[in-house]
Tab-separated table of C-alpha atoms in Angstrom:
chain	number	residue	atom	x	y	z
A	1	MET	CA	123.769	98.124	114.634
A	2	ALA	CA	126.898	97.437	112.619
A	3	SER	CA	125.991	97.887	108.858
A	4	SER	CA	127.562	94.785	108.251
A	5	GLU	CA	124.955	93.030	110.384
A	6	VAL	CA	121.998	91.576	108.900
A	7	ARG	CA	118.599	91.770	109.892
A	8	GLU	CA	116.025	89.051	109.851
A	9	LEU	CA	113.181	90.803	111.458
A	10	TYR	CA	111.848	94.230	111.355
A	11	THR	CA	109.533	96.449	113.392
A	12	VAL	CA	106.325	97.265	111.262
A	13	PRO	CA	107.277	100.617	110.703
A	14	GLU	CA	110.941	100.185	109.545
A	15	ALA	CA	108.897	97.281	107.189
A	16	ALA	CA	106.762	100.047	105.773
A	17	LYS	CA	109.666	102.277	105.508
A	18	GLU	CA	111.581	99.561	103.424
A	19	LEU	CA	108.326	99.060	101.485
A	20	GLY	CA	107.634	102.419	101.019
A	21	ARG	CA	103.971	102.125	102.349
A	22	PRO	CA	102.228	103.535	105.181
A	23	HIS	CA	102.688	101.841	108.618
A	24	MET	CA	98.858	101.300	108.810
A	25	THR	CA	98.778	99.727	105.481
A	26	LEU	CA	101.088	96.822	106.912
A	27	TYR	CA	99.107	96.435	109.940
A	28	ARG	CA	95.819	96.073	107.871
A	29	TRP	CA	97.897	93.467	105.789
A	30	ILE	CA	98.716	91.945	108.783
A	31	ASP	CA	95.227	91.525	109.927
A	32	ALA	CA	93.980	90.345	106.739
A	33	ASP	CA	96.126	87.621	106.649
A	34	LYS	CA	98.085	89.041	103.758
A	35	LEU	CA	101.370	89.825	105.540
A	36	ILE	CA	102.945	87.531	107.948
A	37	ALA	CA	104.304	89.317	111.269
A	38	ILE	CA	105.499	87.700	114.212
A	39	ARG	CA	104.834	89.044	117.820
A	40	LEU	CA	107.697	88.807	120.023
A	41	GLY	CA	107.113	90.600	123.666
A	42	GLY	CA	104.232	92.270	122.400
A	43	ILE	CA	105.659	94.016	119.188
A	44	LEU	CA	105.228	92.738	115.752
A	45	PHE	CA	107.937	91.936	113.670
A	46	VAL	CA	107.841	91.392	110.062
A	47	PRO	CA	110.331	88.566	108.921
A	48	LYS	CA	112.770	90.100	105.964
A	49	SER	CA	111.494	87.433	103.835
A	50	GLU	CA	108.109	88.890	103.615
A	51	ILE	CA	109.904	92.124	102.510
A	52	GLU	CA	111.514	90.653	99.802
A	53	ARG	CA	108.594	89.068	98.724
A	54	LEU	CA	106.388	91.994	98.581
A	55	ASN	CA	109.471	93.949	96.822
A	56	LYS	CA	109.453	91.205	94.295
A	57	ILE	CA	105.665	91.644	93.433
A	58	ASN	CA	106.335	95.445	93.382
A	59	GLU	CA	108.677	94.924	90.865
A	60	GLN	CA	106.736	92.467	88.800
A	61	THR	CA	103.833	94.769	88.560
A	62	ALA	CA	105.939	97.991	87.700
A	63	GLU	CA	107.078	95.674	84.746
A	64	ALA	CA	103.816	94.730	83.574
């Protein structure tokens, strides 16, 4: 993938790495409807917007 390419979907392990969380935590959040995921061809993907949403929450929590 070219470095200038913008990604809109991440696999759960990729999203977990971006968020600094274990991938099993993300699977639990998906099962509990706390995290939106899209299944394509049997693989779960997390939209970039969800990663940004969780990063924003983490930043707000860190500031408090």
